[in-house]
Amino acid sequence: GSQAAVITKLEEHRATLQAELSKHVVLKYTPHLVFHLDDSTERGARVFKILQEIAPAEDEHTA
């Protein structure tokens, strides 16, 4: 819920953020800003947890 609220607020203020960005970045055209949730950190944490669970099981088989 709160992540969606953050995206909504960013989208509401996209034009203002884009205008501020154009003041600090030297480009012929300021790119249109698009916001989306990035869950790669959460996915990475899940993979890491799975790998940690697998490692002890493999140690038991090799001991």
Backbone as XML, in Angstrom:
<?xml version="1.0"?>
<chain id="A" units="angstrom">
  <residue number="1" name="GLY">
    <atom name="N" x="0.785" y="-1.187" z="0.000"/>
    <atom name="CA" x="0.000" y="0.000" z="0.000"/>
    <atom name="C" x="0.833" y="1.260" z="0.000"/>
  </residue>
  <residue number="2" name="SER">
    <atom name="N" x="1.822" y="1.357" z="0.903"/>
    <atom name="CA" x="2.582" y="2.603" z="0.999"/>
    <atom name="C" x="3.479" y="2.813" z="-0.216"/>
  </residue>
  <residue number="3" name="GLN">
    <atom name="N" x="3.959" y="1.722" z="-0.824"/>
    <atom name="CA" x="4.780" y="1.861" z="-2.029"/>
    <atom name="C" x="3.954" y="2.457" z="-3.164"/>
  </residue>
  <residue number="4" name="ALA">
    <atom name="N" x="2.728" y="1.999" z="-3.305"/>
    <atom name="CA" x="1.847" y="2.538" z="-4.341"/>
    <atom name="C" x="1.559" y="4.012" z="-4.074"/>
  </residue>
  <residue number="5" name="ALA">
    <atom name="N" x="1.430" y="4.382" z="-2.808"/>
    <atom name="CA" x="1.184" y="5.784" z="-2.457"/>
    <atom name="C" x="2.381" y="6.653" z="-2.835"/>
  </residue>
  <residue number="6" name="VAL">
    <atom name="N" x="3.584" y="6.124" z="-2.646"/>
    <atom name="CA" x="4.790" y="6.877" z="-3.013"/>
    <atom name="C" x="4.831" y="7.091" z="-4.520"/>
  </residue>
  <residue number="7" name="ILE">
    <atom name="N" x="4.550" y="6.038" z="-5.285"/>
    <atom name="CA" x="4.538" y="6.157" z="-6.746"/>
    <atom name="C" x="3.489" y="7.182" z="-7.174"/>
  </residue>
  <residue number="8" name="THR">
    <atom name="N" x="2.327" y="7.142" z="-6.555"/>
    <atom name="CA" x="1.260" y="8.090" z="-6.879"/>
    <atom name="C" x="1.719" y="9.524" z="-6.631"/>
  </residue>
  <residue number="9" name="LYS">
    <atom name="N" x="2.362" y="9.764" z="-5.489"/>
    <atom name="CA" x="2.851" y="11.117" z="-5.177"/>
    <atom name="C" x="3.925" y="11.548" z="-6.167"/>
  </residue>
  <residue number="10" name="LEU">
    <atom name="N" x="4.842" y="10.644" z="-6.514"/>
    <atom name="CA" x="5.877" y="10.981" z="-7.494"/>
    <atom name="C" x="5.247" y="11.352" z="-8.833"/>
  </residue>
  <residue number="11" name="GLU">
    <atom name="N" x="4.245" y="10.576" z="-9.247"/>
    <atom name="CA" x="3.571" y="10.865" z="-10.512"/>
    <atom name="C" x="2.829" y="12.200" z="-10.453"/>
  </residue>
  <residue number="12" name="GLU">
    <atom name="N" x="2.233" y="12.512" z="-9.298"/>
    <atom name="CA" x="1.535" y="13.790" z="-9.141"/>
    <atom name="C" x="2.496" y="14.966" z="-9.314"/>
  </residue>
  <residue number="13" name="HIS">
    <atom name="N" x="3.731" y="14.793" z="-8.892"/>
    <atom name="CA" x="4.716" y="15.878" z="-8.919"/>
    <atom name="C" x="5.751" y="15.695" z="-10.030"/>
  </residue>
  <residue number="14" name="ARG">
    <atom name="N" x="5.462" y="14.828" z="-10.993"/>
    <atom name="CA" x="6.400" y="14.531" z="-12.072"/>
    <atom name="C" x="6.832" y="15.784" z="-12.818"/>
  </residue>
  <residue number="15" name="ALA">
    <atom name="N" x="5.900" y="16.634" z="-13.178"/>
    <atom name="CA" x="6.228" y="17.833" z="-13.957"/>
    <atom name="C" x="7.173" y="18.752" z="-13.183"/>
  </residue>
  <residue number="16" name="THR">
    <atom name="N" x="6.915" y="18.934" z="-11.898"/>
    <atom name="CA" x="7.781" y="19.771" z="-11.067"/>
    <atom name="C" x="9.166" y="19.152" z="-10.946"/>
  </residue>
  <residue number="17" name="LEU">
    <atom name="N" x="9.210" y="17.852" z="-10.700"/>
    <atom name="CA" x="10.496" y="17.158" z="-10.597"/>
    <atom name="C" x="11.268" y="17.251" z="-11.912"/>
  </residue>
  <residue number="18" name="GLN">
    <atom name="N" x="10.554" y="17.087" z="-13.004"/>
    <atom name="CA" x="11.181" y="17.155" z="-14.324"/>
    <atom name="C" x="11.731" y="18.558" z="-14.582"/>
  </residue>
  <residue number="19" name="ALA">
    <atom name="N" x="10.996" y="19.584" z="-14.191"/>
    <atom name="CA" x="11.457" y="20.965" z="-14.364"/>
    <atom name="C" x="12.714" y="21.221" z="-13.535"/>
  </residue>
  <residue number="20" name="GLU">
    <atom name="N" x="12.735" y="20.725" z="-12.300"/>
    <atom name="CA" x="13.921" y="20.882" z="-11.452"/>
    <atom name="C" x="15.109" y="20.137" z="-12.046"/>
  </residue>
  <residue number="21" name="LEU">
    <atom name="N" x="14.859" y="18.952" z="-12.544"/>
    <atom name="CA" x="15.921" y="18.163" z="-13.167"/>
    <atom name="C" x="16.533" y="18.911" z="-14.345"/>
  </residue>
  <residue number="22" name="SER">
    <atom name="N" x="15.688" y="19.549" z="-15.128"/>
    <atom name="CA" x="16.179" y="20.264" z="-16.313"/>
    <atom name="C" x="17.098" y="21.430" z="-15.945"/>
  </residue>
  <residue number="23" name="LYS">
    <atom name="N" x="16.966" y="21.951" z="-14.724"/>
    <atom name="CA" x="17.835" y="23.039" z="-14.269"/>
    <atom name="C" x="19.238" y="22.546" z="-13.914"/>
  </residue>
  <residue number="24" name="HIS">
    <atom name="N" x="19.351" y="21.244" z="-13.620"/>
    <atom name="CA" x="20.615" y="20.703" z="-13.121"/>
    <atom name="C" x="21.318" y="19.772" z="-14.102"/>
  </residue>
  <residue number="25" name="VAL">
    <atom name="N" x="20.634" y="19.386" z="-15.160"/>
    <atom name="CA" x="21.202" y="18.462" z="-16.142"/>
    <atom name="C" x="21.214" y="19.164" z="-17.495"/>
  </residue>
  <residue number="26" name="VAL">
    <atom name="N" x="22.366" y="19.151" z="-18.135"/>
    <atom name="CA" x="22.487" y="19.829" z="-19.426"/>
    <atom name="C" x="22.178" y="18.830" z="-20.538"/>
  </residue>
  <residue number="27" name="LEU">
    <atom name="N" x="20.972" y="18.904" z="-21.037"/>
    <atom name="CA" x="20.515" y="18.061" z="-22.142"/>
    <atom name="C" x="19.680" y="18.928" z="-23.075"/>
  </residue>
  <residue number="28" name="LYS">
    <atom name="N" x="19.662" y="18.557" z="-24.344"/>
    <atom name="CA" x="18.825" y="19.299" z="-25.288"/>
    <atom name="C" x="17.353" y="19.178" z="-24.888"/>
  </residue>
  <residue number="29" name="TYR">
    <atom name="N" x="16.945" y="17.963" z="-24.554"/>
    <atom name="CA" x="15.577" y="17.706" z="-24.101"/>
    <atom name="C" x="15.642" y="16.991" z="-22.761"/>
  </residue>
  <residue number="30" name="THR">
    <atom name="N" x="14.805" y="17.403" z="-21.842"/>
    <atom name="CA" x="14.719" y="16.703" z="-20.564"/>
    <atom name="C" x="13.852" y="15.467" z="-20.767"/>
  </residue>
  <residue number="31" name="PRO">
    <atom name="N" x="14.342" y="14.305" z="-20.373"/>
    <atom name="CA" x="13.536" y="13.094" z="-20.561"/>
    <atom name="C" x="12.254" y="13.128" z="-19.727"/>
  </residue>
  <residue number="32" name="HIS">
    <atom name="N" x="11.238" y="12.476" z="-20.240"/>
    <atom name="CA" x="9.974" y="12.330" z="-19.512"/>
    <atom name="C" x="10.217" y="11.334" z="-18.389"/>
  </residue>
  <residue number="33" name="LEU">
    <atom name="N" x="9.956" y="11.744" z="-17.165"/>
    <atom name="CA" x="10.194" y="10.866" z="-16.025"/>
    <atom name="C" x="9.063" y="9.861" z="-15.883"/>
  </residue>
  <residue number="34" name="VAL">
    <atom name="N" x="9.447" y="8.616" z="-15.639"/>
    <atom name="CA" x="8.489" y="7.539" z="-15.407"/>
    <atom name="C" x="8.922" y="6.828" z="-14.131"/>
  </residue>
  <residue number="35" name="PHE">
    <atom name="N" x="7.994" y="6.594" z="-13.242"/>
    <atom name="CA" x="8.299" y="5.962" z="-11.959"/>
    <atom name="C" x="7.681" y="4.573" z="-11.911"/>
  </residue>
  <residue number="36" name="HIS">
    <atom name="N" x="8.449" y="3.628" z="-11.391"/>
    <atom name="CA" x="7.928" y="2.275" z="-11.191"/>
    <atom name="C" x="8.608" y="1.662" z="-9.980"/>
  </residue>
  <residue number="37" name="LEU">
    <atom name="N" x="7.953" y="0.696" z="-9.388"/>
    <atom name="CA" x="8.510" y="0.010" z="-8.225"/>
    <atom name="C" x="9.603" y="-0.948" z="-8.678"/>
  </residue>
  <residue number="38" name="ASP">
    <atom name="N" x="10.686" y="-0.985" z="-7.941"/>
    <atom name="CA" x="11.789" y="-1.898" z="-8.219"/>
    <atom name="C" x="11.862" y="-2.891" z="-7.066"/>
  </residue>
  <residue number="39" name="ASP">
    <atom name="N" x="11.471" y="-4.116" z="-7.332"/>
    <atom name="CA" x="11.477" y="-5.128" z="-6.280"/>
    <atom name="C" x="12.715" y="-6.023" z="-6.341"/>
  </residue>
  <residue number="40" name="SER">
    <atom name="N" x="13.753" y="-5.603" z="-7.050"/>
    <atom name="CA" x="14.935" y="-6.445" z="-7.209"/>
    <atom name="C" x="15.634" y="-6.704" z="-5.874"/>
  </residue>
  <residue number="41" name="THR">
    <atom name="N" x="15.605" y="-5.744" z="-4.958"/>
    <atom name="CA" x="16.223" y="-5.954" z="-3.648"/>
    <atom name="C" x="15.477" y="-7.039" z="-2.882"/>
  </residue>
  <residue number="42" name="GLU">
    <atom name="N" x="14.151" y="-6.988" z="-2.928"/>
    <atom name="CA" x="13.351" y="-8.008" z="-2.249"/>
    <atom name="C" x="13.576" y="-9.377" z="-2.874"/>
  </residue>
  <residue number="43" name="ARG">
    <atom name="N" x="13.610" y="-9.428" z="-4.211"/>
    <atom name="CA" x="13.851" y="-10.704" z="-4.890"/>
    <atom name="C" x="15.235" y="-11.236" z="-4.551"/>
  </residue>
  <residue number="44" name="GLY">
    <atom name="N" x="16.222" y="-10.357" z="-4.517"/>
    <atom name="CA" x="17.580" y="-10.763" z="-4.166"/>
    <atom name="C" x="17.653" y="-11.313" z="-2.755"/>
  </residue>
  <residue number="45" name="ALA">
    <atom name="N" x="16.949" y="-10.691" z="-1.835"/>
    <atom name="CA" x="16.926" y="-11.163" z="-0.447"/>
    <atom name="C" x="16.288" y="-12.543" z="-0.358"/>
  </residue>
  <residue number="46" name="ARG">
    <atom name="N" x="15.228" y="-12.785" z="-1.140"/>
    <atom name="CA" x="14.589" y="-14.108" z="-1.143"/>
    <atom name="C" x="15.540" y="-15.163" z="-1.686"/>
  </residue>
  <residue number="47" name="VAL">
    <atom name="N" x="16.254" y="-14.840" z="-2.765"/>
    <atom name="CA" x="17.214" y="-15.783" z="-3.346"/>
    <atom name="C" x="18.318" y="-16.076" z="-2.339"/>
  </residue>
  <residue number="48" name="PHE">
    <atom name="N" x="18.827" y="-15.042" z="-1.676"/>
    <atom name="CA" x="19.885" y="-15.220" z="-0.686"/>
    <atom name="C" x="19.414" y="-16.129" z="0.443"/>
  </residue>
  <residue number="49" name="LYS">
    <atom name="N" x="18.174" y="-15.931" z="0.906"/>
    <atom name="CA" x="17.625" y="-16.765" z="1.984"/>
    <atom name="C" x="17.534" y="-18.220" z="1.537"/>
  </residue>
  <residue number="50" name="ILE">
    <atom name="N" x="17.078" y="-18.442" z="0.314"/>
    <atom name="CA" x="16.984" y="-19.806" z="-0.217"/>
    <atom name="C" x="18.366" y="-20.440" z="-0.283"/>
  </residue>
  <residue number="51" name="LEU">
    <atom name="N" x="19.353" y="-19.686" z="-0.752"/>
    <atom name="CA" x="20.716" y="-20.214" z="-0.837"/>
    <atom name="C" x="21.262" y="-20.557" z="0.543"/>
  </residue>
  <residue number="52" name="GLN">
    <atom name="N" x="20.939" y="-19.750" z="1.541"/>
    <atom name="CA" x="21.380" y="-20.047" z="2.903"/>
    <atom name="C" x="20.720" y="-21.316" z="3.428"/>
  </residue>
  <residue number="53" name="GLU">
    <atom name="N" x="19.469" y="-21.555" z="3.047"/>
    <atom name="CA" x="18.776" y="-22.765" z="3.479"/>
    <atom name="C" x="19.339" y="-23.997" z="2.782"/>
  </residue>
  <residue number="54" name="ILE">
    <atom name="N" x="19.756" y="-23.831" z="1.539"/>
    <atom name="CA" x="20.304" y="-24.951" z="0.771"/>
    <atom name="C" x="21.686" y="-25.331" z="1.284"/>
  </residue>
  <residue number="55" name="ALA">
    <atom name="N" x="22.519" y="-24.362" z="1.615"/>
    <atom name="CA" x="23.904" y="-24.613" z="2.023"/>
    <atom name="C" x="24.000" y="-25.581" z="3.197"/>
  </residue>
  <residue number="56" name="PRO">
    <atom name="N" x="23.252" y="-25.423" z="4.295"/>
    <atom name="CA" x="23.351" y="-26.398" z="5.390"/>
    <atom name="C" x="22.915" y="-27.803" z="4.959"/>
  </residue>
  <residue number="57" name="ALA">
    <atom name="N" x="21.920" y="-27.882" z="4.093"/>
    <atom name="CA" x="21.465" y="-29.192" z="3.622"/>
    <atom name="C" x="22.566" y="-29.871" z="2.821"/>
  </residue>
  <residue number="58" name="GLU">
    <atom name="N" x="23.297" y="-29.120" z="2.004"/>
    <atom name="CA" x="24.399" y="-29.691" z="1.233"/>
    <atom name="C" x="25.533" y="-30.109" z="2.149"/>
  </residue>
  <residue number="59" name="ASP">
    <atom name="N" x="25.797" y="-29.342" z="3.210"/>
    <atom name="CA" x="26.851" y="-29.688" z="4.161"/>
    <atom name="C" x="26.547" y="-31.013" z="4.845"/>
  </residue>
  <residue number="60" name="GLU">
    <atom name="N" x="25.277" y="-31.270" z="5.142"/>
    <atom name="CA" x="24.890" y="-32.527" z="5.783"/>
    <atom name="C" x="25.167" y="-33.711" z="4.870"/>
  </residue>
  <residue number="61" name="HIS">
    <atom name="N" x="24.975" y="-33.526" z="3.558"/>
    <atom name="CA" x="25.181" y="-34.614" z="2.607"/>
    <atom name="C" x="26.657" y="-34.879" z="2.347"/>
  </residue>
  <residue number="62" name="THR">
    <atom name="N" x="27.507" y="-33.888" z="2.493"/>
    <atom name="CA" x="28.931" y="-34.067" z="2.215"/>
    <atom name="C" x="29.705" y="-34.454" z="3.461"/>
  </residue>
  <residue number="63" name="ALA">
    <atom name="N" x="29.112" y="-34.356" z="4.632"/>
    <atom name="CA" x="29.821" y="-34.666" z="5.885"/>
    <atom name="C" x="29.878" y="-36.138" z="6.160"/>
  </residue>
</chain>
